[in-house]
Amino acid sequence: IGGSTHKVYAAKWKTWLDFMKHKGKEPWLNSMDEPEIIALLLEFMTCRLVSFNNQQSTVRGYLAAIKFYHKLCTGWEPPTSHCMITAAGKGIDRIRGMTGSKRK
C-alpha cells in the first residue's frame, strides 16, 4: 500500500485499539473463536455508525485497516467478508441511504 493509505490505516487501527482497550481486550482476533470475532466486528461497525455517524465506506475502511494489520503482524486475516459482516454493511447503507444522509 502507498504511504498515504498507510497513514489512513494507522489512524483507523488506533481507533480499533482504543475500542478494544475500552472492551478490556487485546486487539488481536486470531486467538478468538469465529463467533466472538464476528460479534466484536459487528459491535465495532455499529459503534462507528451510531456513535460516530460514519458512512458505510468509512466503516469498510476501518475493516480494511483491521484486516491489513492482522495480516501484517500475525499472518492471519479476520473474516471481514463473512456473510454477517456483509449483511451489516448493507444494513448501514439502508439506514443511512446511499448518499450518506439519514433517512427520515
Backbone as CSV, one residue per row, in Angstrom:
resi,resn,N_x,N_y,N_z,CA_x,CA_y,CA_z,C_x,C_y,C_z
1,ILE,0.849,-1.183,0.000,0.000,0.000,0.000,0.885,1.233,0.000
2,GLY,0.332,2.322,-0.461,1.079,3.568,-0.529,1.197,4.254,0.815
3,GLY,2.035,5.267,0.867,2.286,5.990,2.101,1.049,6.655,2.678
4,SER,0.237,7.271,1.817,-0.960,7.946,2.330,-1.976,6.929,2.853
5,THR,-2.103,5.791,2.167,-3.010,4.736,2.641,-2.522,4.191,3.970
6,HIS,-1.209,4.034,4.091,-0.645,3.526,5.347,-0.977,4.472,6.503
7,LYS,-0.916,5.779,6.269,-1.251,6.753,7.320,-2.723,6.660,7.706
8,VAL,-3.586,6.501,6.708,-5.025,6.370,6.973,-5.278,5.095,7.771
9,TYR,-4.661,3.984,7.351,-4.818,2.715,8.067,-4.304,2.834,9.501
10,ALA,-3.191,3.520,9.687,-2.636,3.669,11.038,-3.611,4.412,11.947
11,ALA,-4.257,5.444,11.425,-5.240,6.192,12.226,-6.452,5.323,12.537
12,LYS,-6.907,4.555,11.566,-8.055,3.682,11.778,-7.693,2.539,12.736
13,TRP,-6.466,2.044,12.658,-6.009,0.996,13.574,-5.996,1.525,15.009
14,LYS,-5.583,2.771,15.189,-5.577,3.357,16.526,-6.996,3.399,17.089
15,THR,-7.960,3.701,16.248,-9.359,3.695,16.684,-9.764,2.301,17.134
16,TRP,-9.338,1.282,16.383,-9.609,-0.116,16.762,-8.945,-0.446,18.100
17,LEU,-7.708,-0.018,18.279,-7.000,-0.262,19.542,-7.756,0.359,20.717
18,ASP,-8.228,1.588,20.533,-8.992,2.265,21.589,-10.290,1.519,21.886
19,PHE,-10.975,1.063,20.848,-12.219,0.304,21.015,-11.964,-0.965,21.821
20,MET,-10.936,-1.712,21.432,-10.646,-2.976,22.111,-10.149,-2.735,23.543
21,LYS,-9.393,-1.671,23.758,-8.944,-1.329,25.110,-10.155,-1.027,25.997
22,HIS,-11.106,-0.280,25.448,-12.333,0.034,26.181,-13.106,-1.242,26.534
23,LYS,-13.019,-2.253,25.667,-13.675,-3.539,25.904,-12.869,-4.418,26.855
24,GLY,-11.637,-3.999,27.194,-10.780,-4.803,28.060,-10.171,-5.992,27.351
25,LYS,-9.959,-5.857,26.033,-9.427,-6.957,25.225,-8.184,-6.523,24.458
26,GLU,-7.406,-7.513,24.095,-6.275,-7.284,23.210,-6.810,-7.057,21.795
27,PRO,-6.073,-6.338,20.942,-6.596,-6.030,19.604,-6.570,-7.204,18.624
28,TRP,-5.820,-8.248,18.944,-5.621,-9.350,18.003,-6.759,-10.354,18.104
29,LEU,-7.375,-10.641,16.974,-8.544,-11.509,16.937,-8.211,-12.967,16.639
30,ASN,-6.989,-13.247,16.207,-6.657,-14.590,15.729,-6.695,-15.668,16.810
31,SER,-6.741,-15.281,18.079,-6.792,-16.293,19.138,-8.226,-16.534,19.628
32,MET,-9.197,-15.880,19.002,-10.595,-15.993,19.423,-11.358,-16.940,18.500
33,ASP,-12.503,-17.420,18.997,-13.400,-18.222,18.168,-14.105,-17.317,17.166
34,GLU,-14.482,-17.884,16.017,-15.108,-17.072,14.973,-16.371,-16.349,15.442
35,PRO,-17.264,-16.980,16.197,-18.454,-16.221,16.639,-18.095,-14.983,17.473
36,GLU,-17.064,-15.075,18.306,-16.635,-13.923,19.099,-16.037,-12.840,18.200
37,ILE,-15.283,-13.251,17.190,-14.691,-12.301,16.241,-15.790,-11.551,15.499
38,ILE,-16.753,-12.307,14.986,-17.854,-11.694,14.238,-18.619,-10.728,15.138
39,ALA,-18.890,-11.141,16.373,-19.628,-10.277,17.312,-18.868,-8.976,17.576
40,LEU,-17.554,-9.063,17.770,-16.753,-7.858,18.016,-16.733,-6.936,16.800
41,LEU,-16.577,-7.509,15.613,-16.567,-6.694,14.401,-17.924,-6.029,14.182
42,LEU,-19.010,-6.765,14.429,-20.347,-6.180,14.291,-20.576,-5.066,15.311
43,GLU,-20.109,-5.270,16.535,-20.249,-4.232,17.558,-19.449,-2.991,17.172
44,PHE,-18.248,-3.198,16.639,-17.424,-2.077,16.201,-18.110,-1.314,15.070
45,MET,-18.662,-2.056,14.098,-19.357,-1.423,12.985,-20.551,-0.611,13.485
46,THR,-21.297,-1.185,14.408,-22.460,-0.497,14.975,-22.036,0.759,15.715
47,CYS,-20.962,0.659,16.463,-20.425,1.801,17.201,-20.062,2.930,16.242
48,ARG,-19.403,2.591,15.144,-18.992,3.609,14.179,-20.211,4.259,13.518
49,LEU,-21.270,3.485,13.288,-22.481,4.034,12.677,-23.244,4.904,13.664
50,VAL,-23.551,4.352,14.827,-24.445,5.021,15.767,-23.752,6.161,16.513
51,SER,-22.598,5.882,17.078,-21.929,6.889,17.908,-21.152,7.928,17.109
52,PHE,-20.639,7.533,15.949,-19.778,8.436,15.187,-20.350,8.819,13.825
53,ASN,-21.547,8.298,13.507,-22.262,8.683,12.298,-21.444,8.436,11.026
54,ASN,-20.641,7.350,11.023,-19.827,7.039,9.855,-20.662,6.435,8.734
55,GLN,-20.245,6.711,7.507,-20.857,6.097,6.332,-20.311,4.687,6.170
56,GLN,-20.993,3.879,5.358,-20.563,2.509,5.111,-19.154,2.478,4.519
57,SER,-18.820,3.399,3.641,-17.480,3.406,3.051,-16.412,3.643,4.116
58,THR,-16.718,4.464,5.099,-15.772,4.709,6.194,-15.636,3.468,7.064
59,VAL,-16.757,2.820,7.344,-16.728,1.589,8.145,-15.935,0.515,7.409
60,ARG,-16.126,0.414,6.099,-15.333,-0.545,5.304,-13.847,-0.231,5.405
61,GLY,-13.502,1.053,5.455,-12.099,1.446,5.622,-11.529,0.972,6.945
62,TYR,-12.332,1.056,8.005,-11.890,0.535,9.300,-11.646,-0.967,9.221
63,LEU,-12.563,-1.688,8.595,-12.394,-3.134,8.468,-11.153,-3.473,7.646
64,ALA,-10.903,-2.691,6.598,-9.709,-2.919,5.776,-8.439,-2.711,6.598
65,ALA,-8.433,-1.695,7.443,-7.258,-1.440,8.288,-7.059,-2.562,9.300
66,ILE,-8.150,-3.029,9.899,-8.064,-4.141,10.858,-7.506,-5.376,10.163
67,LYS,-8.021,-5.651,8.976,-7.548,-6.803,8.203,-6.073,-6.645,7.826
68,PHE,-5.688,-5.448,7.391,-4.308,-5.180,6.990,-3.330,-5.435,8.138
69,TYR,-3.615,-4.865,9.311,-2.685,-5.018,10.437,-2.646,-6.445,10.970
70,HIS,-3.761,-7.144,10.914,-3.744,-8.549,11.321,-2.876,-9.365,10.358
71,LYS,-3.042,-9.133,9.060,-2.254,-9.854,8.065,-0.771,-9.510,8.202
72,LEU,-0.460,-8.243,8.398,0.920,-7.782,8.519,1.604,-8.353,9.763
73,CYS,0.914,-8.330,10.881,1.543,-8.680,12.165,1.358,-10.134,12.591
74,THR,0.295,-10.777,12.123,0.051,-12.153,12.568,0.016,-13.153,11.420
75,GLY,-0.047,-12.653,10.182,-0.148,-13.554,9.039,-1.534,-14.150,8.882
76,TRP,-2.496,-13.632,9.603,-3.870,-14.140,9.600,-4.831,-12.998,9.299
77,GLU,-5.886,-13.273,8.565,-6.868,-12.242,8.233,-8.192,-12.521,8.922
78,PRO,-8.761,-11.531,9.592,-10.090,-11.722,10.174,-11.138,-11.890,9.069
79,PRO,-12.227,-12.561,9.378,-13.255,-12.835,8.356,-14.144,-11.623,8.081
80,THR,-13.549,-10.578,7.501,-14.302,-9.339,7.254,-15.290,-9.474,6.105
81,SER,-15.222,-10.563,5.342,-16.200,-10.780,4.272,-17.241,-11.821,4.671
82,HIS,-17.291,-12.167,5.957,-18.291,-13.101,6.471,-19.688,-12.571,6.133
83,CYS,-20.624,-13.447,5.911,-21.968,-13.026,5.487,-22.630,-12.080,6.493
84,MET,-22.367,-12.237,7.774,-22.956,-11.336,8.779,-22.364,-9.931,8.678
85,ILE,-21.067,-9.846,8.403,-20.406,-8.551,8.248,-20.932,-7.860,6.990
86,THR,-21.055,-8.620,5.909,-21.579,-8.077,4.657,-23.016,-7.596,4.838
87,ALA,-23.828,-8.387,5.527,-25.222,-8.008,5.774,-25.300,-6.735,6.612
88,ALA,-24.420,-6.610,7.604,-24.398,-5.400,8.436,-24.033,-4.179,7.592
89,GLY,-23.096,-4.347,6.680,-22.724,-3.256,5.784,-23.895,-2.823,4.916
90,LYS,-24.645,-3.797,4.406,-25.829,-3.464,3.606,-26.873,-2.766,4.478
91,GLY,-26.977,-3.192,5.722,-27.903,-2.547,6.648,-27.522,-1.097,6.903
92,ILE,-26.231,-0.834,7.026,-25.761,0.540,7.207,-26.165,1.374,5.996
93,ASP,-25.992,0.805,4.801,-26.392,1.528,3.590,-27.882,1.841,3.610
94,ARG,-28.694,0.892,4.064,-30.148,1.116,4.110,-30.515,2.178,5.141
95,ILE,-29.859,2.128,6.296,-30.148,3.089,7.359,-29.765,4.500,6.927
96,ARG,-28.594,4.625,6.363,-28.073,5.947,6.013,-28.468,6.378,4.617
97,GLY,-28.873,5.449,3.784,-29.116,5.775,2.381,-27.790,5.824,1.664
98,MET,-27.797,5.610,0.414,-26.542,5.559,-0.349,-25.845,6.906,-0.412
99,THR,-26.547,8.014,-0.109,-25.920,9.329,-0.174,-25.171,9.650,1.117
100,GLY,-25.399,8.860,2.164,-24.705,9.114,3.413,-25.530,9.894,4.415
101,SER,-26.719,10.332,4.040,-27.552,11.061,4.984,-28.619,10.138,5.550
102,LYS,-29.003,10.378,6.783,-30.011,9.534,7.409,-31.368,9.769,6.756
103,ARG,-32.109,8.678,6.583,-33.455,8.789,6.047,-34.402,9.226,7.123
104,LYS,-35.449,9.922,6.722,-36.442,10.405,7.683,-37.654,9.521,7.668
